[in-house]
Amino acid sequence: METMGRRHLILGIETSCDETAAAVVSRDDHDNPVILSSIILSQIDAHKEFGGVVPEIAARAHLSALDYIIEKALDEAGCQLKELTAIAVTGGPGLIGGLMVGLMTAKGLAASTGLPLICVNHLEGHALTARLTDNISFPYLLLLVSGGHTQILCANGLGDYQRWASTIDDALGEAFDKTAKMLSLGFPGGPMVERAALEGDEKRFNFPQPLKGKDTLNFSFSGLKTAVRVTAHELAPLNPNDANDICASFQSAVGAVLVDRLRRSMDRYETENIQADKNIVIAGGVAANHYLRGKISTLCSERSWNLIAPALELCGDNAAMIAWAGLEHFEAGNLSSMDFSPRSRWPLDQTSPSLLGGGRRGVKA
Ligand code: KG4
Ligand code: ZN
């Protein structure tokens, strides 16, 4: 690419869970973000028979695939290692073995080329995706819902995130995965539950909507999960309709909880950020769910808010978001030292009291 030498080109590497990913991100001639390549290798098949991500298997799979995935990302972007500006890599939170593989590879590349290293918080990658895709400015409200996290944050600026809510027990993606497991729908559970729910009756079971009406923005999903387990147990052996109805009723309860918490977060945002644009961003694997997107979209229309929902391939784990967060940090002059150690826990908001879902990613099943 002719203009490449003058533009910042960032390689991103993501290995924090069960996707081995590499991407190259830059800005175009009008300074708009551009994804030049984004390669994602999912390890789903390697973990399927265990019903969840097995950390040791994940780390080994990253090790054997990462070099090839990086080469492919560079190839597709039409650039060579020496043309890059910096190397961004997920430094945490995540499974420590996978993080080590990514970090060691990134450090090796940085050391051998002399390129700067930028260690990115995986959650910040999700949080900044809307700036990559829609070029929005700070502040904005962020719902981050993935396999390890369920949080509402106010994104005030780069590296400046205020956590308003978190889960006090299970993460939302985990609740989807466990529901699928209880109903023997397969792994990963989220898309399976979504698919089954399409055929189900969401009014058949009146599942609990934990913490609804309480004076908190926090989430809890363990009671809902227990209700699913008890119902499945009572109905056993389940016929396909039973499973579909359970999924639809589960999803309906989740939708009601999200809308309740978001509505009250919008109230708070409107009070604290009177002049700001009313933008809400949804991110993380669960943000791929069409039913939940629909519920949040309706809420946004009622309240005259803009919903920024990334394309499905940018909701789940990917390296484009890591490369983009790296580019933002590079432009801000934030580089990492070569002695950066992987962090299994790394909350986005270091000042907020630690709840279970505050910055931890673990086995998804
Ligand atoms: O962000 P992500 O790819 O990885 C983590 O950072 O955890 O999120 C994965 C989670 C899994 O729990 C998966 O079941 C859930 O996102 N997920 C979904 C859907 N697609 C993925 N949950 C509900 N509906 C979906 N369509
Ligand atoms: Zn993620």
Coordinates of C-alpha atoms in Angstrom, one line a residue, residues 119-306:
C119 CA -0.6 -4.1 26.3
V120 CA -4.3 -3.6 26.1
N121 CA -7.1 -4.4 28.6
H122 CA -9.4 -6.9 26.8
L123 CA -12.5 -5.1 28.3
E124 CA -11.2 -1.8 26.9
G125 CA -11.0 -3.4 23.5
H126 CA -14.7 -4.2 23.8
A127 CA -15.4 -0.8 25.2
L128 CA -13.7 1.1 22.4
T129 CA -15.1 -0.9 19.5
A130 CA -17.9 1.6 19.0
R131 CA -15.2 4.3 18.3
L132 CA -13.7 2.0 15.7
T133 CA -16.9 1.3 14.0
D134 CA -18.9 4.5 14.5
N135 CA -16.3 7.0 15.4
I136 CA -18.3 8.3 18.4
S137 CA -16.9 10.6 21.0
F138 CA -16.7 10.3 24.8
P139 CA -18.7 10.1 27.0
Y140 CA -21.1 7.3 26.4
L141 CA -22.9 4.6 28.3
L142 CA -21.6 1.1 27.8
L143 CA -23.3 -2.3 28.5
L144 CA -20.6 -4.9 28.4
V145 CA -22.0 -8.4 28.4
S146 CA -19.7 -11.4 27.7
G147 CA -18.8 -14.8 29.1
G148 CA -17.0 -13.4 32.0
H149 CA -18.5 -9.9 32.5
T150 CA -21.7 -8.1 32.9
Q151 CA -21.1 -4.4 33.6
I152 CA -22.6 -1.0 32.9
L153 CA -19.9 1.6 32.6
C154 CA -19.7 5.3 31.8
A155 CA -16.9 5.7 29.3
N156 CA -15.6 9.2 30.0
G157 CA -12.4 9.1 28.0
L158 CA -9.5 6.8 27.0
G159 CA -8.5 4.8 30.1
D160 CA -11.2 6.6 32.1
Y161 CA -14.2 4.3 32.8
Q162 CA -16.5 4.5 35.7
R163 CA -18.2 1.3 36.6
W164 CA -21.8 1.8 37.6
A165 CA -22.9 -1.8 37.8
S166 CA -21.6 -5.3 37.8
T167 CA -22.9 -8.8 38.5
I168 CA -22.9 -10.0 42.1
D169 CA -22.7 -13.7 40.9
D170 CA -22.8 -15.1 37.3
A171 CA -21.9 -13.2 34.2
L172 CA -24.7 -13.1 31.6
G173 CA -22.9 -15.1 29.0
E174 CA -22.2 -17.7 31.7
A175 CA -25.9 -17.8 32.5
F176 CA -26.7 -18.5 28.8
D177 CA -24.0 -21.2 28.7
K178 CA -25.2 -22.9 31.8
T179 CA -28.8 -22.8 30.6
A180 CA -27.8 -24.4 27.4
K181 CA -25.8 -27.0 29.3
M182 CA -28.8 -27.9 31.6
L183 CA -30.9 -28.3 28.5
S184 CA -28.2 -30.3 26.6
L185 CA -28.2 -27.8 23.8
G186 CA -24.5 -27.7 23.2
F187 CA -21.6 -25.3 23.5
P188 CA -21.2 -22.3 23.2
G189 CA -24.6 -21.8 24.8
G190 CA -25.6 -18.3 23.9
P191 CA -26.3 -18.8 20.2
M192 CA -28.0 -22.2 21.0
V193 CA -30.4 -20.6 23.5
E194 CA -31.1 -17.8 21.1
R195 CA -32.0 -20.2 18.4
A196 CA -34.2 -22.5 20.6
A197 CA -36.0 -19.4 22.0
L198 CA -37.1 -18.4 18.4
E199 CA -39.4 -21.5 18.5
G200 CA -40.5 -21.1 22.1
D201 CA -43.3 -19.4 24.1
E202 CA -41.7 -16.8 26.3
K203 CA -44.9 -16.5 28.4
R204 CA -45.0 -20.2 29.5
F205 CA -42.7 -19.8 32.5
N206 CA -42.6 -16.8 34.7
F207 CA -38.9 -16.8 35.6
P208 CA -37.6 -14.4 38.2
Q209 CA -36.0 -11.1 37.2
P210 CA -33.4 -10.8 40.0
L211 CA -32.9 -7.4 41.7
K212 CA -35.7 -5.8 39.6
G213 CA -37.1 -2.8 41.5
K214 CA -34.2 -2.8 44.0
D215 CA -32.2 0.3 44.6
T216 CA -29.2 -0.9 42.6
L217 CA -27.9 -1.0 39.1
N218 CA -26.2 -4.3 39.7
F219 CA -27.1 -7.7 38.2
S220 CA -27.6 -11.1 39.6
F221 CA -28.3 -14.2 37.5
S222 CA -27.9 -17.1 39.9
G223 CA -31.6 -17.1 40.9
L224 CA -32.7 -17.2 37.3
K225 CA -30.3 -20.0 36.6
T226 CA -31.7 -22.0 39.6
A227 CA -35.2 -21.4 38.3
V228 CA -34.2 -22.9 34.9
R229 CA -32.6 -25.9 36.6
V230 CA -35.7 -26.5 38.8
T231 CA -38.1 -26.2 35.9
A232 CA -36.0 -28.5 33.7
H233 CA -35.9 -31.0 36.5
E234 CA -39.6 -30.9 37.1
L235 CA -40.4 -31.4 33.4
A236 CA -37.8 -34.1 32.8
P237 CA -37.6 -35.8 30.3
L238 CA -37.9 -32.6 28.3
N239 CA -39.4 -32.6 24.8
P240 CA -38.1 -30.1 22.3
N241 CA -41.0 -27.7 23.0
D242 CA -40.2 -27.6 26.7
A243 CA -36.6 -26.7 26.0
N244 CA -37.7 -24.0 23.5
D245 CA -40.2 -22.5 26.0
I246 CA -37.6 -22.5 28.8
C247 CA -35.1 -20.7 26.5
A248 CA -37.7 -18.1 25.4
S249 CA -38.8 -17.5 29.0
F250 CA -35.2 -17.3 30.1
Q251 CA -34.4 -14.8 27.4
S252 CA -37.5 -12.8 28.2
A253 CA -36.5 -12.5 31.9
V254 CA -33.0 -11.4 30.9
G255 CA -34.3 -8.8 28.5
A256 CA -36.6 -7.3 31.2
V257 CA -33.6 -7.2 33.6
L258 CA -31.4 -5.5 31.1
V259 CA -34.0 -2.9 30.1
D260 CA -34.7 -2.2 33.8
R261 CA -31.1 -1.6 34.6
L262 CA -30.4 0.4 31.5
R263 CA -33.4 2.6 31.9
R264 CA -32.1 3.6 35.4
S265 CA -28.6 4.0 34.1
M266 CA -29.9 6.4 31.4
D267 CA -31.6 8.4 34.2
R268 CA -28.3 8.7 36.0
Y269 CA -26.3 9.5 32.8
E270 CA -28.8 12.3 31.8
T271 CA -28.4 13.8 35.3
E272 CA -24.6 13.7 35.3
N273 CA -23.9 14.5 31.7
I274 CA -26.5 17.1 30.8
Q275 CA -24.8 18.4 27.7
A276 CA -23.5 15.1 26.3
D277 CA -24.8 13.0 23.4
K278 CA -27.1 10.2 24.5
N279 CA -25.2 7.3 23.1
I280 CA -25.3 3.8 24.5
V281 CA -22.9 1.1 23.3
I282 CA -23.4 -2.6 23.7
A283 CA -20.4 -4.9 23.5
G284 CA -19.2 -8.4 24.3
G285 CA -20.4 -11.8 23.0
V286 CA -23.9 -11.6 24.4
A287 CA -24.4 -8.3 22.5
A288 CA -24.7 -10.5 19.4
N289 CA -28.2 -11.7 20.6
H290 CA -30.9 -10.3 18.3
Y291 CA -33.7 -10.6 20.9
L292 CA -31.8 -8.5 23.4
R293 CA -30.6 -6.0 20.8
G294 CA -34.3 -5.6 19.9
K295 CA -35.3 -4.9 23.5
I296 CA -32.6 -2.4 24.0
S297 CA -33.3 -0.8 20.7
T298 CA -36.9 -0.3 21.7
L299 CA -35.9 1.3 24.9
C300 CA -33.5 3.6 23.1
S301 CA -36.3 4.7 20.7
E302 CA -38.6 5.5 23.6
R303 CA -35.9 7.6 25.3
S304 CA -34.4 9.2 22.2
W305 CA -31.0 7.6 22.7
N306 CA -28.7 6.3 19.9

